[in-house]
Structures are given as structure tokens and as C-alpha cells.
Amino acid sequence: MRHILCSALFCLCAGTAAAGADLAISAFNSVCFKAGQTATVARDRMQQMAGTPLPFTLTFWDKTLEPAPGTPMLIERRCEVLFDGAHTPAAIEALRVQMATPPVFGFAIDLPETHDALPGTALIEGRELLRGRVAVVHVGMRGDQTFMAVDRLPAGWEAM
């Protein structure tokens, strides 16, 4: 009886972790690629999808819309989710589908000098966007958590 209870409890915990990862991945792909949103708007959109409190950590800023003191100079916009567990294959697969869905999210380019693969990186890729902008998508692990991030660099970032 004890073994059956422990097995059922493990399945429940594993299922909850997978559901949290699915929510984080879905929220990232649905919200993080939309321009013109403040941190409050991005959080509200994610909360509508995933509930309150968010079952993941959200980092978001867009310096073109509101001040973001203490953020890297050459990144004008960042959206990142960080969630429990090792889910990089699922995150990468969903990210690739999202970037290929019209309107297609730019075209792969060499990684800008503003970014490097960090320990735990599973994917990092530069993307050429419209109006001279560049984005960097990044998926990896930080300790026992998976992260998905997209940074947007301003037009003319190379000359800054």
C-alpha cells in the first residue's frame, strides 16, 4: 500500500511539474514575441493564461515604452521565463515552431557580440528582424530550472 501511494504521489508531482513547464512554454511563446507591451501588460497576459501567482518567474522590460534602470545598455527589450525542471528539448521544439509560424520571427544570423552561450545553454541564436533590429533567443538550464529568453537589440546597436 505504501509503495502504491508513493508511486501515485510521484506521478502527481511529475504531472504538476510538466503542467507548469507547459504553461511556462506556452505563455512565453504567446506573449514574449509581441511588441508594444509594458511589463504590466505582459504579466497580465501571462496571468490570464497561467493563473495567479504565475507558476514561473517572469523577467520583462521594454525600454522603448518605460524606464528600465539597471538593465544592459544594448538590450532594449527582454522577455524571459524561468521554471522548475529540465525541459530544454520541449522548450526548444516549441520555440522553433513559434518562430516558424507566420509572421516568421526573423532569419537566423550570426550571434551578436552582445551575447554568449552561458553554462547550461541548449540553444542560442541571433535573428535578424525588421527595421534593422536583431533578436537573440536563448534556452537553457540554470541549476535545476529551465529558462527561455528573447532579447531585442535596437537598430544600429553595432555603432553604440
mmCIF file of C-alpha atoms in Angstrom:
data_model
loop_
_atom_site.group_PDB
_atom_site.id
_atom_site.type_symbol
_atom_site.label_atom_id
_atom_site.label_comp_id
_atom_site.label_asym_id
_atom_site.label_seq_id
_atom_site.Cartn_x
_atom_site.Cartn_y
_atom_site.Cartn_z
ATOM 1 C CA MET A 1 0.000 0.000 0.000
ATOM 2 C CA ARG A 2 2.814 2.421 0.929
ATOM 3 C CA HIS A 3 4.563 1.744 -2.433
ATOM 4 C CA ILE A 4 1.367 2.389 -4.375
ATOM 5 C CA LEU A 5 0.767 5.672 -2.504
ATOM 6 C CA CYS A 6 4.362 6.839 -3.112
ATOM 7 C CA SER A 7 4.124 5.911 -6.780
ATOM 8 C CA ALA A 8 0.866 7.813 -7.158
ATOM 9 C CA LEU A 9 2.339 10.805 -5.322
ATOM 10 C CA PHE A 10 5.386 10.787 -7.633
ATOM 11 C CA CYS A 11 3.120 10.733 -10.692
ATOM 12 C CA LEU A 12 1.098 13.617 -9.296
ATOM 13 C CA CYS A 13 4.262 15.665 -8.648
ATOM 14 C CA ALA A 14 5.743 14.792 -12.036
ATOM 15 C CA GLY A 15 2.467 15.678 -13.731
ATOM 16 C CA THR A 16 2.327 19.008 -11.885
ATOM 17 C CA ALA A 17 5.911 19.839 -12.920
ATOM 18 C CA ALA A 18 5.163 19.004 -16.550
ATOM 19 C CA ALA A 19 1.980 21.084 -16.455
ATOM 20 C CA GLY A 20 3.962 24.020 -15.028
ATOM 21 C CA ALA A 21 6.533 23.666 -17.803
ATOM 22 C CA ASP A 22 3.803 23.503 -20.448
ATOM 23 C CA LEU A 23 2.224 26.687 -19.043
ATOM 24 C CA ALA A 24 5.578 28.499 -18.970
ATOM 25 C CA ILE A 25 6.483 27.458 -22.520
ATOM 26 C CA SER A 26 3.042 28.354 -23.843
ATOM 27 C CA ALA A 27 2.996 31.720 -22.051
ATOM 28 C CA PHE A 28 6.485 32.547 -23.338
ATOM 29 C CA ASN A 29 5.570 31.758 -26.929
ATOM 30 C CA SER A 30 2.209 33.553 -26.760
ATOM 31 C CA VAL A 31 3.412 36.749 -25.064
ATOM 32 C CA CYS A 32 7.155 37.262 -25.449
ATOM 33 C CA PHE A 33 7.144 37.803 -29.209
ATOM 34 C CA LYS A 34 4.533 40.587 -29.104
ATOM 35 C CA ALA A 35 5.930 44.105 -29.374
ATOM 36 C CA GLY A 36 4.349 47.165 -27.805
ATOM 37 C CA GLN A 37 3.642 45.844 -24.332
ATOM 38 C CA THR A 38 4.748 47.080 -20.947
ATOM 39 C CA ALA A 39 5.858 44.774 -18.152
ATOM 40 C CA THR A 40 2.389 45.047 -16.604
ATOM 41 C CA VAL A 41 0.645 44.109 -19.847
ATOM 42 C CA ALA A 42 2.978 41.129 -20.417
ATOM 43 C CA ARG A 43 2.441 39.887 -16.841
ATOM 44 C CA ASP A 44 -1.343 40.336 -17.111
ATOM 45 C CA ARG A 45 -1.437 38.361 -20.369
ATOM 46 C CA MET A 46 0.586 35.553 -18.820
ATOM 47 C CA GLN A 47 -1.600 35.523 -15.707
ATOM 48 C CA GLN A 48 -4.695 35.163 -17.884
ATOM 49 C CA MET A 49 -3.117 32.035 -19.370
ATOM 50 C CA ALA A 50 -1.314 30.548 -16.371
ATOM 51 C CA GLY A 51 -3.080 31.911 -13.302
ATOM 52 C CA THR A 52 -2.034 33.961 -10.319
ATOM 53 C CA PRO A 53 0.552 33.678 -8.965
ATOM 54 C CA LEU A 54 2.499 32.751 -12.081
ATOM 55 C CA PRO A 55 3.890 29.195 -11.830
ATOM 56 C CA PHE A 56 7.203 30.515 -13.206
ATOM 57 C CA THR A 57 9.413 33.576 -12.862
ATOM 58 C CA LEU A 58 8.942 36.309 -15.460
ATOM 59 C CA THR A 59 11.552 38.944 -16.311
ATOM 60 C CA PHE A 60 10.301 41.589 -18.713
ATOM 61 C CA TRP A 61 11.221 45.090 -19.780
ATOM 62 C CA ASP A 62 10.903 47.269 -22.867
ATOM 63 C CA LYS A 63 12.951 50.465 -22.669
ATOM 64 C CA THR A 64 11.133 51.905 -25.679
ATOM 65 C CA LEU A 65 7.943 52.023 -23.578
ATOM 66 C CA GLU A 66 9.052 52.600 -19.979
ATOM 67 C CA PRO A 67 12.252 53.121 -17.980
ATOM 68 C CA ALA A 68 14.225 50.004 -17.044
ATOM 69 C CA PRO A 69 17.097 51.130 -14.809
ATOM 70 C CA GLY A 70 19.914 48.683 -14.201
ATOM 71 C CA THR A 71 19.374 46.747 -17.428
ATOM 72 C CA PRO A 72 22.048 46.095 -20.074
ATOM 73 C CA MET A 73 22.564 49.111 -22.354
ATOM 74 C CA LEU A 74 22.394 47.260 -25.672
ATOM 75 C CA ILE A 75 19.257 45.279 -24.925
ATOM 76 C CA GLU A 76 16.134 47.362 -25.440
ATOM 77 C CA ARG A 77 13.640 44.617 -24.646
ATOM 78 C CA ARG A 78 13.830 41.320 -22.716
ATOM 79 C CA CYS A 79 11.260 38.673 -22.004
ATOM 80 C CA GLU A 80 12.298 35.596 -20.052
ATOM 81 C CA VAL A 81 10.543 32.814 -18.183
ATOM 82 C CA LEU A 82 12.298 30.554 -15.676
ATOM 83 C CA PHE A 83 10.584 27.390 -14.475
ATOM 84 C CA ASP A 84 11.304 24.257 -12.473
ATOM 85 C CA GLY A 85 12.754 21.130 -14.043
ATOM 86 C CA ALA A 86 14.810 20.125 -17.054
ATOM 87 C CA HIS A 87 12.622 20.880 -20.076
ATOM 88 C CA THR A 88 15.046 22.209 -22.698
ATOM 89 C CA PRO A 89 14.065 19.771 -25.501
ATOM 90 C CA ALA A 90 10.367 20.662 -25.183
ATOM 91 C CA ALA A 91 11.191 24.377 -24.873
ATOM 92 C CA ILE A 92 13.393 24.348 -27.976
ATOM 93 C CA GLU A 93 10.854 22.397 -30.014
ATOM 94 C CA ALA A 94 8.025 24.783 -29.087
ATOM 95 C CA LEU A 95 10.253 27.825 -29.690
ATOM 96 C CA ARG A 96 11.222 26.611 -33.166
ATOM 97 C CA VAL A 97 7.542 26.082 -34.046
ATOM 98 C CA GLN A 98 6.686 29.564 -32.752
ATOM 99 C CA MET A 99 9.490 31.250 -34.715
ATOM 100 C CA ALA A 100 8.403 29.478 -37.932
ATOM 101 C CA THR A 101 4.723 30.416 -37.529
ATOM 102 C CA PRO A 102 3.699 33.419 -39.650
ATOM 103 C CA PRO A 103 4.671 36.095 -39.219
ATOM 104 C CA VAL A 104 8.022 34.298 -39.138
ATOM 105 C CA PHE A 105 10.326 35.577 -36.397
ATOM 106 C CA GLY A 106 13.242 36.867 -38.429
ATOM 107 C CA PHE A 107 16.027 34.879 -40.018
ATOM 108 C CA ALA A 108 18.961 33.159 -38.340
ATOM 109 C CA ILE A 109 22.172 35.218 -38.287
ATOM 110 C CA ASP A 110 25.495 35.019 -36.503
ATOM 111 C CA LEU A 111 25.210 35.582 -32.786
ATOM 112 C CA PRO A 112 25.711 39.295 -31.993
ATOM 113 C CA GLU A 113 28.755 40.170 -29.889
ATOM 114 C CA THR A 114 26.365 41.282 -27.125
ATOM 115 C CA HIS A 115 25.546 37.673 -26.235
ATOM 116 C CA ASP A 116 27.431 34.471 -25.426
ATOM 117 C CA ALA A 117 26.357 30.949 -24.669
ATOM 118 C CA LEU A 118 26.302 30.572 -20.891
ATOM 119 C CA PRO A 119 26.847 27.389 -18.903
ATOM 120 C CA GLY A 120 23.688 25.324 -19.353
ATOM 121 C CA THR A 121 22.846 26.793 -22.779
ATOM 122 C CA ALA A 122 20.966 24.358 -25.008
ATOM 123 C CA LEU A 123 20.160 26.884 -27.772
ATOM 124 C CA ILE A 124 21.258 30.429 -28.505
ATOM 125 C CA GLU A 125 20.599 32.050 -31.839
ATOM 126 C CA GLY A 126 20.684 35.514 -33.379
ATOM 127 C CA ARG A 127 17.703 36.527 -35.515
ATOM 128 C CA GLU A 128 17.518 39.408 -37.992
ATOM 129 C CA LEU A 129 14.273 41.343 -37.555
ATOM 130 C CA LEU A 130 12.582 44.179 -39.412
ATOM 131 C CA ARG A 131 13.771 47.802 -39.289
ATOM 132 C CA GLY A 132 17.412 46.906 -38.540
ATOM 133 C CA ARG A 133 16.716 45.226 -35.239
ATOM 134 C CA VAL A 134 18.231 41.974 -34.037
ATOM 135 C CA ALA A 135 16.913 39.481 -31.510
ATOM 136 C CA VAL A 136 18.614 36.722 -29.582
ATOM 137 C CA VAL A 137 16.670 33.665 -28.456
ATOM 138 C CA HIS A 138 18.185 31.619 -25.657
ATOM 139 C CA VAL A 139 17.106 28.375 -23.979
ATOM 140 C CA GLY A 140 18.999 26.552 -21.277
ATOM 141 C CA MET A 141 19.309 25.473 -17.676
ATOM 142 C CA ARG A 142 20.168 27.486 -14.563
ATOM 143 C CA GLY A 143 20.673 24.970 -11.840
ATOM 144 C CA ASP A 144 17.528 22.827 -11.792
ATOM 145 C CA GLN A 145 15.405 25.313 -13.750
ATOM 146 C CA THR A 146 14.810 25.816 -17.477
ATOM 147 C CA PHE A 147 14.871 29.299 -18.958
ATOM 148 C CA MET A 148 13.564 30.684 -22.243
ATOM 149 C CA ALA A 149 14.542 34.220 -23.213
ATOM 150 C CA VAL A 150 14.294 36.610 -26.125
ATOM 151 C CA ASP A 151 16.258 39.866 -26.169
ATOM 152 C CA ARG A 152 15.764 42.586 -28.767
ATOM 153 C CA LEU A 153 18.615 44.895 -29.681
ATOM 154 C CA PRO A 154 17.927 48.372 -31.077
ATOM 155 C CA ALA A 155 18.518 49.322 -34.683
ATOM 156 C CA GLY A 156 22.137 50.432 -35.053
ATOM 157 C CA TRP A 157 23.272 48.535 -31.965
ATOM 158 C CA GLU A 158 26.643 47.842 -33.631
ATOM 159 C CA ALA A 159 27.551 51.542 -33.564
ATOM 160 C CA MET A 160 26.597 52.106 -29.925
#
